Amino acid sequence: MQTPTLRDVADAAGVHPATASRALNPATRGLVNAETARRVMKVAEGLGYRPNPIARGLKTSKSGTVGLVIPDLTNPLFPPIVRGIEDVLEPAGYSGLIVNTDNDPQRESAQIELLRSRQVEGLIVATALIDHPLLARLRREGVPMVMVNRRPDGVDLPSITPDDAAGIELAVAHLVALGHTRIGHLAGPLTTSTGVARRRAFRNAVRDRDLDGDPALVVTCEHWTEESGADALRELLDRRPDVTAVVAGNDLIALGCYDVFAERGIACPDRISVVGFNDMPFLDKLAPPLTTISVPHQQIGAEAARMLLDAIAEPDRAARSVLLPLSLVLRGSTAPPAMGA
Amino acid sequence: MQTPTLRDVADAAGVHPATASRALNPATRGLVNAETARRVMKVAEGLGYRPNPIARGLKTSKSGTVGLVIPDLTNPLFPPIVRGIEDVLEPAGYSGLIVNTDNDPQRESAQIELLRSRQVEGLIVATALIDHPLLARLRREGVPMVMVNRRPDGVDLPSITPDDAAGIELAVAHLVALGHTRIGHLAGPLTTSTGVARRRAFRNAVRDRDLDGDPALVVTCEHWTEESGADALRELLDRRPDVTAVVAGNDLIALGCYDVFAERGIACPDRISVVGFNDMPFLDKLAPPLTTISVPHQQIGAEAARMLLDAIAEPDRAARSVLLPLSLVLRGSTAPPAMGA
DNA sequence: TTGAAAGCGCTAACAC
DNA sequence: GTGTTAGCGCTTTCAA
């Protein structure tokens, strides 16, 4: 036996399919005799009827799906975000279609095309490319969209991001409280809004506190990876061997620092302190456990999904942007500077 | 302007929609005059026509989607599997719909219902619940399905799993080569096929090598978590303080051991060696870096997707099960037993 | 309150 | 080789 259709239910209940449709849909149930409605619902239940959202979608041009555009699910940053998104989407009757772009603009366009052809009702975009004509086009075409982890540059789009500036403030304040004055920053790639924002915040924090503002103390990484982080730290150490603390652009970059520490026999935190950013899983198991800025990823995802659902419901509502507060997670990779350092 | 439909293309090309359909579909393009086909395609291109898979699906009753049932995307085990799946699905024109079950049977049923109502053409199931009437029902209803990371118990279903027995063999052989004879095992929950398989493999390995076969050396964890792993190790140490090496059911359990080492001041690997299982990311940054069994997760996902696509194409093909070979990743958490231990 | 009829966008017989 | 017709399963006018 095939899975029953609305017709089957209608026939079995002795009503017209249209009536069955009305009875089964909570929104239109009021239009139908309560008694009839009850009967139809019972029959549907008995037959194991499940509405076919494809057919419904064809009629209503609503697919009940939204697209999630992320760089790479394998990056530990994203699973909690996706989870947060799904947790909100599901009760709302929506499903998420995930695509990975690997931060390749071509792939990104292609994937977004794919999602659009699949009739997604909106997009949650978490890729980090800072500039994108595609964005403007989607915007113009009226595709509901929200950005995650990045501020839309120039385009008026809702976004939900961690408060990068506040996070960096937290990190610098902590190091200063420990007594550091020569603090370096390993910035993320400046092609990403996050990299830019954190670097700016770092510079401001240093300036506000009259710390050593030598530009040599800020090194920019090519990628958000351990390798880039390691390269950057090597460069920093070559330029300013007297640096006593480092604010890493994110945890991966901080992890790269650990490699350099091992390679050069540098004691952390005795000789150099490090602060990460994001609080990926298992950082507490490192030696030393990494002090870092904790970002509520799952909450970010949930909030993004809520905003997208809002945008779908009310396309004309003004774009609202949310900055989520962060916190410092104190662990073992930070300590007062070595005496005489 | 709305997104153009097949009709628009047909009108613009001066042909009937059916002809346009044939011209646009590579499979039926042969039925149409090459010249006409070219013209239609050009017009479609020019108009930015994208076929609507919902409408197509309604007609062909193919949704182009498959369901991915996983416990929790947030568990580092799954992202690479999902990525592997997506990488195979996408070029085949399929998309994956992910649901998280949190290993809650109720939620699992509900989520599978959801997927079915979304007309998925098949299911990739990676949840670990060992016994499930649902499975048999789906099987009966002819839903193409493949299991990942678990062997279907009793049901004749394709599955793709790491070769758990071989992995445990590798771990035990390594420890024995180092000189260990009193080796403990912290087994995963016996409600999971993986937990059972690894425990059995451990016992076999111990028996085959005439090692200490004291049942007290095997402790079962309640969950695949750090906490459970820590609890289990404490129990093991209480029962057999002379144990010199531990094979953990997976990396998370091994991580729990690290906590106990810290808590009790036990030197690893000097006093106790540990081997993990899975090779999650960043294990090389631990102190000591964790020796573990590497599982090709992404490959598992890719293989699973390929098998599902096959099953969808040829529903009657016999279920094939694949065991993927594993390898030992030697790092710092294993060493010869302390002298006199 | 319910039924009839049309149609969402596409494809598959079947005819020409 | 191409057009005609019908219909996938559902919702939504419109009329009764």
XYZ file of C-alpha atoms (C1' of nucleotides) in Angstrom:
714
model
C 0.000 0.000 0.000
C 1.194 3.420 -0.928
C 1.262 6.180 1.643
C -2.243 7.623 1.794
C -3.035 10.931 0.141
C -5.480 13.585 1.095
C -7.941 12.013 -1.319
C -7.794 8.730 0.550
C -8.550 10.483 3.790
C -11.392 12.436 2.215
C -12.898 9.329 0.671
C -12.635 7.376 3.889
C -14.227 10.207 5.822
C -16.883 10.712 3.193
C -16.017 14.320 2.509
C -14.534 16.316 -0.301
C -10.724 16.635 -0.404
C -11.056 20.353 0.069
C -12.936 19.826 3.291
C -10.368 17.332 4.458
C -7.645 19.833 3.673
C -9.367 22.489 5.721
C -9.978 20.142 8.597
C -6.378 19.001 8.717
C -4.839 22.433 8.588
C -5.015 24.071 12.033
C -5.194 27.490 10.413
C -8.349 26.713 8.432
C -9.897 24.227 10.783
C -12.261 26.878 12.076
C -13.985 27.010 8.705
C -15.217 23.481 9.065
C -17.865 21.894 11.228
C -16.169 20.840 14.454
C -17.720 17.398 14.254
C -16.596 16.850 10.668
C -13.163 18.133 11.497
C -12.840 15.668 14.327
C -13.916 12.824 12.093
C -11.496 13.741 9.349
C -8.642 14.006 11.790
C -9.453 10.633 13.228
C -9.545 9.012 9.833
C -6.282 10.667 8.886
C -4.691 9.422 12.060
C -6.013 5.924 11.460
C -4.699 5.813 7.922
C -1.332 7.162 8.984
C -1.791 10.117 6.685
C 1.082 12.521 6.393
C 0.676 15.632 4.295
C 3.102 15.901 1.431
C 4.969 19.171 1.844
C 6.190 19.008 -1.731
C 2.676 19.198 -3.070
C 1.787 21.832 -0.575
C 4.893 23.769 -1.425
C 4.087 23.686 -5.080
C 0.765 25.298 -4.391
C 1.853 27.769 -1.757
C 5.345 28.320 -3.115
C 6.724 27.728 0.328
C 9.254 24.960 0.649
C 9.618 24.942 4.410
C 13.369 24.925 3.981
C 16.100 27.454 4.536
C 19.689 27.332 3.369
C 22.692 27.355 5.695
C 25.807 28.555 3.979
C 28.918 27.729 5.959
C 32.571 27.426 5.031
C 33.178 23.947 6.386
C 31.181 21.884 8.803
C 34.404 20.260 9.856
C 35.581 23.482 11.462
C 34.636 23.094 15.136
C 33.149 26.563 15.134
C 30.145 25.581 13.066
C 28.544 22.462 14.455
C 27.197 24.255 17.527
C 25.911 27.084 15.371
C 24.150 24.658 13.061
C 22.752 22.823 16.024
C 21.364 26.028 17.453
C 19.795 26.829 14.108
C 18.188 23.415 13.707
C 16.809 23.531 17.209
C 14.850 26.643 16.347
C 13.943 25.697 12.799
C 12.493 22.325 13.583
C 9.680 23.327 15.943
C 8.768 26.001 13.422
C 8.279 23.344 10.770
C 11.352 24.288 8.821
C 14.367 22.263 7.799
C 17.839 23.480 7.041
C 19.811 22.636 3.918
C 23.522 22.857 4.650
C 26.140 23.662 2.068
C 29.885 23.954 2.528
C 31.716 26.581 0.520
C 35.298 25.951 1.664
C 35.564 29.732 1.464
C 35.826 29.452 -2.277
C 33.806 32.267 -3.872
C 32.991 30.192 -6.949
C 31.785 27.326 -4.877
C 29.845 29.741 -2.747
C 27.959 31.157 -5.705
C 27.259 27.700 -7.033
C 25.999 26.479 -3.688
C 23.751 29.461 -3.240
C 22.379 28.840 -6.727
C 21.719 25.289 -5.672
C 19.871 26.403 -2.589
C 17.807 28.875 -4.524
C 16.853 26.296 -7.081
C 15.740 24.161 -4.190
C 13.385 26.979 -3.335
C 14.729 27.759 0.104
C 12.713 30.493 1.719
C 15.713 32.201 3.205
C 19.436 32.019 3.827
C 21.639 31.997 6.879
C 25.100 32.934 5.727
C 28.096 32.233 7.904
C 30.864 32.494 5.378
C 33.495 35.048 6.076
C 34.200 36.614 2.716
C 34.030 40.276 3.382
C 32.928 41.605 0.051
C 30.403 40.027 -2.193
C 28.348 41.344 -5.074
C 26.245 38.205 -4.686
C 25.061 39.549 -1.360
C 23.787 42.725 -2.900
C 22.048 40.792 -5.644
C 20.295 38.459 -3.253
C 19.321 41.443 -1.234
C 17.860 43.122 -4.282
C 15.986 40.011 -5.243
C 14.390 40.065 -1.835
C 15.745 36.800 -0.501
C 15.369 36.863 3.278
C 18.815 36.542 4.748
C 20.728 36.826 7.955
C 24.452 36.906 8.429
C 26.188 35.058 11.185
C 29.584 35.908 12.647
C 30.145 38.785 10.304
C 28.825 42.253 9.826
C 27.456 42.890 6.397
C 29.649 45.497 4.861
C 27.651 48.197 3.173
C 24.520 46.107 2.736
C 21.657 46.600 5.117
C 21.166 43.088 6.398
C 20.310 41.594 9.758
C 23.310 40.036 11.408
C 24.166 38.285 14.569
C 27.741 38.419 15.708
C 29.788 37.995 18.818
C 30.852 41.305 20.296
C 34.405 41.014 19.029
C 35.505 44.342 20.405
C 34.275 43.521 23.882
C 35.976 40.139 23.703
C 39.324 41.607 22.804
C 38.862 44.188 25.558
C 38.333 41.351 27.996
C 41.494 39.619 26.858
C 43.676 42.706 26.992
C 42.263 43.821 30.331
C 43.033 40.421 31.779
C 46.626 40.500 30.563
C 47.127 44.030 31.809
C 45.756 43.064 35.188
C 48.401 40.349 35.295
C 51.036 42.982 34.667
C 51.783 42.663 30.965
C 52.688 45.750 28.976
C 54.205 44.357 25.775
C 51.295 42.474 24.283
C 51.212 41.126 20.746
C 48.262 40.345 18.541
C 48.078 37.631 15.905
C 45.263 38.960 13.768
C 43.048 36.811 11.582
C 43.050 37.438 7.836
C 41.999 40.967 6.979
C 39.793 39.607 4.221
C 37.387 38.612 6.982
C 35.314 41.077 8.922
C 36.159 39.267 12.127
C 39.879 39.616 11.500
C 39.488 43.308 10.886
C 37.208 43.934 13.846
C 39.417 42.130 16.337
C 42.545 43.833 15.125
C 40.937 47.230 15.396
C 39.666 46.400 18.864
C 43.128 45.295 19.894
C 44.693 48.519 18.723
C 42.088 50.549 20.541
C 42.570 48.575 23.731
C 46.322 49.088 23.566
C 45.994 52.772 22.883
C 43.430 53.351 25.626
C 45.765 51.794 28.161
C 48.985 53.439 27.004
C 50.602 50.097 26.365
C 53.406 49.574 23.891
C 51.769 50.457 20.566
C 54.610 49.345 18.311
C 53.028 48.204 15.009
C 55.506 45.328 14.987
C 53.482 43.813 17.811
C 50.594 43.112 15.473
C 51.102 40.343 12.921
C 48.415 39.282 10.493
C 47.804 35.612 9.732
C 47.013 34.475 6.233
C 44.386 32.026 7.350
C 42.506 31.068 10.468
C 44.681 28.009 10.916
C 47.291 26.572 13.222
C 49.956 26.832 10.537
C 49.270 30.499 9.909
C 49.195 31.109 13.636
C 52.560 29.429 14.052
C 54.072 31.432 11.202
C 52.738 34.653 12.645
C 54.087 33.956 16.096
C 57.520 33.157 14.671
C 57.498 36.469 12.901
C 56.358 38.286 16.016
C 59.106 36.685 18.084
C 61.694 37.611 15.504
C 60.553 41.209 15.493
C 59.919 41.634 19.196
C 61.620 38.919 21.230
C 60.649 40.803 24.371
C 56.896 40.264 23.963
C 55.371 38.668 27.064
C 51.785 37.998 26.014
C 49.834 37.288 22.879
C 46.185 37.767 22.015
C 45.424 35.273 19.260
C 42.769 36.026 16.653
C 41.111 32.737 17.457
C 41.751 29.402 19.131
C 43.232 27.786 16.042
C 45.817 30.529 15.834
C 46.496 30.065 19.538
C 47.003 26.375 18.899
C 49.633 27.290 16.345
C 51.410 29.201 19.121
C 51.614 26.004 21.146
C 53.487 24.414 18.258
C 56.017 27.229 18.234
C 56.407 27.020 22.005
C 57.260 23.335 21.654
C 59.573 23.970 18.753
C 61.530 26.755 20.438
C 61.347 25.508 23.994
C 59.358 28.480 25.188
C 57.542 28.024 28.494
C 53.885 28.984 28.471
C 52.618 30.792 30.479
C 55.902 31.465 32.330
C 57.688 33.137 29.464
C 54.700 34.009 27.257
C 50.991 34.101 27.975
C 48.382 33.352 25.302
C 44.681 34.092 25.051
C 42.533 32.426 22.423
C 39.119 33.320 21.034
C 35.996 31.160 20.599
C 36.433 28.495 23.275
C 36.372 25.462 21.020
C 35.774 22.113 22.692
C 38.537 20.397 24.650
C 40.750 23.424 25.051
C 40.736 22.654 28.751
C 42.683 19.486 28.003
C 45.647 21.247 26.474
C 48.896 21.777 28.278
C 48.534 24.402 29.473
C 44.743 24.671 29.254
C 44.009 27.631 27.030
C 42.635 30.839 28.473
C 40.183 32.086 25.890
C 37.133 34.156 25.099
C 33.988 32.120 25.145
C 31.462 32.675 22.371
C 27.922 31.311 22.761
C 27.845 29.598 19.377
C 24.703 27.607 19.826
C 22.890 30.693 21.014
C 24.187 32.582 18.002
C 22.721 29.931 15.748
C 19.408 29.938 17.554
C 19.171 33.703 17.411
C 20.043 33.723 13.725
C 17.322 31.202 12.975
C 14.789 33.250 14.902
C 15.738 36.357 12.991
C 15.451 34.562 9.690
C 12.049 33.221 10.573
C 11.012 36.758 11.431
C 12.382 38.043 8.166
C 10.467 35.399 6.246
C 7.275 36.257 8.049
C 7.705 40.002 7.696
C 9.961 40.699 4.748
C 9.716 44.446 5.175
C 10.776 44.677 8.731
C 13.916 46.730 9.265
C 17.170 44.817 9.551
C 18.103 44.370 13.150
C 21.616 43.478 14.200
C 22.506 41.697 17.371
C 25.820 41.721 19.184
C 26.171 38.836 21.605
C 28.139 39.351 24.820
C 31.187 37.211 25.462
C 33.061 36.103 28.511
C 36.613 35.355 29.515
C 37.399 31.751 30.395
C 40.356 31.755 32.716
C 42.617 28.758 32.333
C 46.308 27.993 32.483
C 47.860 29.736 29.505
C 48.049 33.146 31.116
C 50.162 34.264 34.089
C 52.062 37.340 35.224
C 55.074 38.151 33.072
C 58.389 36.600 34.105
C 60.290 38.871 36.450
C 62.753 41.110 34.712
C 61.124 40.347 31.375
C 9.869 39.870 -12.149
C 9.240 36.420 -10.789
C 11.693 33.654 -11.463
C 10.885 32.293 -14.910
C 9.061 29.017 -15.311
C 9.325 26.390 -17.955
C 6.375 28.033 -19.689
C 8.245 31.297 -19.983
C 11.161 29.539 -21.580
C 8.888 27.643 -23.954
C 7.053 30.798 -24.956
C 10.236 32.716 -25.510
C 11.678 29.899 -27.587
C 8.457 29.448 -29.486
C 7.979 25.822 -28.523
C 5.629 23.827 -26.367
C 6.509 23.464 -22.681
C 6.872 19.724 -23.132
C 9.478 20.265 -25.812
C 11.292 22.709 -23.608
C 11.219 20.181 -20.801
C 12.718 17.521 -23.048
C 15.375 19.873 -24.350
C 16.413 20.939 -20.880
C 16.646 17.482 -19.422
C 19.901 15.824 -20.527
C 18.243 12.412 -20.334
C 15.541 13.269 -22.848
C 17.422 15.773 -24.917
C 18.038 13.153 -27.576
C 14.343 13.091 -28.374
C 14.436 16.609 -29.604
C 15.869 18.278 -32.685
C 19.419 19.274 -31.870
C 18.865 22.753 -33.253
C 15.692 23.291 -31.230
C 17.364 21.931 -28.131
C 20.200 24.379 -28.487
C 17.821 27.251 -28.937
C 15.756 26.299 -25.914
C 18.834 25.973 -23.787
C 20.056 29.345 -24.895
C 16.786 30.991 -24.086
C 16.676 29.266 -20.701
C 20.170 30.484 -19.983
C 19.295 33.990 -21.042
C 16.206 34.096 -18.870
C 18.094 32.671 -15.912
C 15.714 29.762 -15.805
C 16.167 27.286 -12.981
C 13.982 24.203 -12.893
C 11.834 23.906 -9.822
C 12.679 20.593 -8.196
C 9.551 20.761 -6.087
C 7.349 20.665 -9.125
C 9.513 18.022 -10.687
C 9.427 16.017 -7.521
C 5.700 16.177 -7.338
C 5.462 14.630 -10.762
C 8.240 12.101 -10.466
C 7.802 11.484 -6.742
C 11.508 12.026 -6.248
C 12.503 14.734 -3.840
C 16.235 14.695 -4.438
C 16.786 14.655 -0.709
C 17.975 12.058 1.750
C 17.767 12.117 5.529
C 20.782 12.015 7.828
C 19.918 10.776 11.261
C 22.646 11.515 13.767
C 22.695 11.770 17.544
C 24.240 15.208 17.822
C 26.117 17.273 15.308
C 27.995 18.814 18.179
C 29.772 15.544 18.838
C 33.081 15.892 16.974
C 32.626 12.456 15.482
C 29.871 13.523 13.142
C 30.871 16.650 11.282
C 33.435 14.841 9.149
C 30.958 12.070 8.423
C 28.333 14.575 7.361
C 30.865 16.390 5.269
C 31.807 13.175 3.517
C 28.163 12.466 2.856
C 27.439 15.911 1.457
C 30.470 15.772 -0.776
C 29.066 12.702 -2.500
C 25.427 13.731 -2.443
C 25.875 17.116 -3.990
C 27.406 16.142 -7.335
C 24.686 13.521 -7.604
C 22.061 16.227 -7.347
C 20.946 15.252 -3.883
C 20.779 17.231 -0.684
C 20.923 15.950 2.849
C 18.446 16.807 5.564
C 20.107 16.500 8.960
C 18.252 15.697 12.154
C 19.667 15.328 15.651
C 18.140 12.700 17.890
C 20.202 13.226 21.053
C 19.993 9.460 21.298
C 16.456 9.790 22.544
C 14.327 7.041 20.968
C 11.198 9.190 21.012
C 12.936 12.033 19.348
C 14.451 9.634 16.882
C 11.065 8.312 15.809
C 9.676 11.799 15.526
C 12.615 12.978 13.474
C 12.390 10.039 11.133
C 8.690 10.745 10.719
C 9.593 14.289 9.857
C 12.088 13.158 7.267
C 9.635 10.762 5.731
C 6.981 13.385 5.502
C 9.528 15.508 3.712
C 9.682 12.715 1.171
C 13.319 11.847 1.574
C 14.307 9.134 -0.829
C 16.488 7.333 1.656
C 18.039 7.443 5.088
C 21.559 7.375 6.426
C 21.322 6.394 10.054
C 24.217 7.007 12.396
C 22.478 6.720 15.714
C 23.807 4.102 18.013
C 20.710 2.601 19.588
C 21.247 -1.065 19.240
C 17.710 -2.318 18.998
C 14.929 -0.662 17.153
C 11.598 -1.909 15.881
C 11.472 1.254 13.800
C 14.349 -0.106 11.776
C 12.469 -3.227 10.878
C 9.406 -1.234 9.957
C 11.295 1.112 7.677
C 12.924 -1.889 6.148
C 9.563 -3.479 5.516
C 8.232 -0.327 3.992
C 11.085 -0.418 1.551
C 12.804 2.795 2.588
C 16.357 2.680 1.237
C 18.664 2.925 4.188
C 22.260 2.540 5.193
C 23.685 2.378 8.662
C 26.829 4.154 9.660
C 29.099 3.221 12.543
C 26.922 0.380 13.663
C 26.073 -3.036 12.432
C 22.373 -3.615 12.011
C 21.435 -6.239 14.491
C 19.222 -8.886 12.956
C 18.041 -6.733 10.066
C 19.565 -7.209 6.668
C 20.749 -3.703 5.926
C 23.802 -2.239 4.257
C 26.192 -0.770 6.752
C 29.500 0.927 6.773
C 31.526 0.722 9.941
C 35.066 1.056 11.103
C 36.700 -2.290 11.706
C 36.402 -2.030 15.470
C 37.945 -5.410 16.135
C 40.987 -4.641 14.052
C 41.326 -1.263 15.767
C 41.307 -2.783 19.221
C 43.783 -5.403 18.029
C 46.067 -2.612 16.896
C 45.826 -0.911 20.265
C 46.457 -4.028 22.306
C 49.284 -5.187 20.056
C 50.953 -1.815 20.445
C 50.724 -1.929 24.230
C 51.974 -5.499 24.348
C 54.919 -4.579 22.148
C 55.765 -1.900 24.692
C 55.793 -4.587 27.382
C 52.410 -4.184 29.059
C 50.652 -7.237 30.433
C 48.012 -5.809 32.762
C 45.852 -3.855 30.359
C 42.451 -2.443 31.240
C 39.561 -1.552 28.974
C 37.036 1.211 29.517
C 34.215 -0.033 27.347
C 31.568 2.182 25.788
C 27.945 1.649 26.768
C 26.756 -1.848 25.949
C 23.559 -0.417 24.557
C 25.613 0.568 21.529
C 26.885 -1.903 18.997
C 30.245 -0.169 18.987
C 30.597 -0.556 22.738
C 29.817 -4.240 22.483
C 32.052 -4.875 19.494
C 35.072 -3.164 20.992
C 34.682 -4.892 24.309
C 34.443 -8.266 22.659
C 37.470 -7.490 20.533
C 39.402 -6.454 23.616
C 38.612 -9.691 25.396
C 39.630 -11.694 22.376
C 42.871 -9.795 22.020
C 43.704 -10.366 25.670
C 42.867 -14.057 25.498
C 44.822 -14.627 22.309
C 47.908 -13.167 23.892
C 47.608 -14.842 27.271
C 47.494 -11.521 29.051
C 45.870 -10.973 32.403
C 42.224 -11.793 31.710
C 40.807 -10.659 35.062
C 37.239 -9.436 34.418
C 37.945 -6.577 36.832
C 40.160 -5.087 34.154
C 37.167 -4.303 31.995
C 34.895 -1.502 33.179
C 31.875 -0.349 31.236
C 31.057 3.348 30.886
C 27.502 4.564 31.054
C 27.954 7.041 28.244
C 30.502 7.950 25.629
C 31.559 10.984 27.639
C 34.501 12.340 29.562
C 32.610 12.087 32.836
C 31.746 8.450 32.301
C 35.301 7.753 31.250
C 36.623 9.376 34.405
C 34.213 7.412 36.580
C 35.172 4.192 34.878
C 38.885 4.775 35.299
C 38.443 5.567 38.984
C 36.637 2.284 39.385
C 39.305 0.436 37.453
C 42.068 1.937 39.579
C 40.231 1.021 42.738
C 39.838 -2.556 41.607
C 43.223 -3.039 40.016
C 45.731 -0.393 41.157
C 48.448 -2.353 39.372
C 47.067 -1.731 35.869
C 49.705 -0.164 33.589
C 47.758 0.574 30.432
C 44.231 1.382 29.371
C 42.431 0.977 26.074
C 39.630 3.540 26.095
C 36.414 2.860 24.211
C 36.831 6.180 22.431
C 38.681 9.465 22.654
C 36.144 11.120 24.906
C 36.550 8.339 27.431
C 40.311 8.711 27.103
C 39.919 12.427 27.803
C 38.118 11.495 31.010
C 41.210 9.515 31.967
C 43.294 12.660 31.656
C 41.046 14.280 34.239
C 41.625 11.420 36.663
C 45.357 11.562 36.050
C 45.344 15.218 36.990
C 43.120 14.622 39.997
C 45.205 11.767 41.395
C 48.612 12.962 40.300
C 49.169 9.974 38.037
C 51.886 10.397 35.421
C 50.884 9.496 31.908
C 52.452 7.688 30.123
C 55.071 6.920 32.784
C 52.753 5.275 35.222
C 49.804 4.485 32.944
C 49.529 4.449 29.179
C 46.281 5.286 27.376
C 45.064 4.614 23.868
C 41.983 6.368 22.491
C 39.756 5.547 19.582
C 38.574 7.782 16.698
C 41.317 10.370 16.441
C 39.198 13.446 17.002
C 40.732 16.797 16.035
C 43.386 18.427 18.208
C 44.286 15.342 20.195
C 47.865 16.057 19.215
C 47.747 19.201 21.324
C 46.975 17.418 24.564
C 49.580 16.794 27.227
C 50.558 14.157 26.512
C 49.343 13.955 22.925
C 46.929 11.057 22.763
C 47.896 7.844 21.021
C 44.725 6.679 19.334
C 43.130 4.651 16.588
C 42.397 6.746 13.556
C 39.049 6.266 11.863
C 38.527 7.694 8.366
C 35.279 9.451 9.203
C 34.943 11.491 6.084
C 35.546 8.417 3.991
C 32.927 6.560 5.987
C 30.433 9.263 5.199
C 31.321 9.300 1.533
C 31.047 5.540 1.292
C 27.712 5.571 3.089
C 26.342 8.139 0.687
C 27.517 6.113 -2.277
C 25.843 3.029 -0.905
C 22.612 4.879 -0.312
C 22.617 6.283 -3.823
C 23.109 2.732 -5.084
C 20.282 1.474 -2.925
C 17.991 4.190 -4.239
C 18.889 3.372 -7.823
C 18.587 -0.391 -7.377
C 16.317 -1.084 -4.432
C 16.585 -4.818 -4.836
C 20.295 -5.144 -4.740
C 21.570 -7.261 -1.870
C 22.726 -5.413 1.223
C 26.454 -5.030 1.204
C 28.395 -4.220 4.331
C 31.708 -2.506 4.389
C 34.314 -2.612 7.124
C 36.799 0.226 6.879
C 40.387 -0.399 7.930
C 41.856 1.687 10.729
C 45.310 2.711 11.734
C 47.221 3.398 14.899
C 48.364 6.969 15.464
C 51.376 6.881 17.708
C 51.669 9.855 20.014
C 52.805 10.546 23.532
C 50.286 8.833 25.803
C 51.825 5.376 25.529
C 55.214 4.168 26.770
C 56.726 1.036 28.268
C 55.422 0.226 31.754
C 57.312 1.685 34.690
C 60.060 -0.660 35.862
C 58.952 -2.924 38.663
C 55.329 -2.083 37.945
C -20.380 24.768 6.248
C -19.191 22.206 2.210
C -18.378 21.040 -2.764
C -16.606 22.122 -7.429
C -12.981 23.524 -10.095
C -8.727 25.398 -11.125
C -3.987 25.414 -10.894
C 1.016 25.579 -8.616
C 5.483 23.813 -12.393
C 6.713 20.060 -14.247
C 6.870 15.380 -16.837
C 5.136 11.330 -19.275
C 1.955 8.995 -22.208
C 0.022 9.361 -26.298
C -1.081 11.286 -30.539
C 0.131 13.647 -34.686
C 10.365 15.616 -33.731
C 6.775 18.092 -31.453
C 2.287 19.192 -29.554
C -1.738 17.623 -26.654
C -3.391 16.122 -22.599
C -3.498 14.685 -18.138
C -2.080 14.600 -13.578
C 1.446 14.340 -9.389
C -1.064 16.081 -4.018
C -2.361 19.845 -2.321
C -4.710 24.638 -1.432
C -7.760 28.142 -2.585
C -10.846 30.785 -4.794
C -15.746 30.719 -5.879
C -20.317 29.227 -5.697
C -23.876 26.788 -3.567
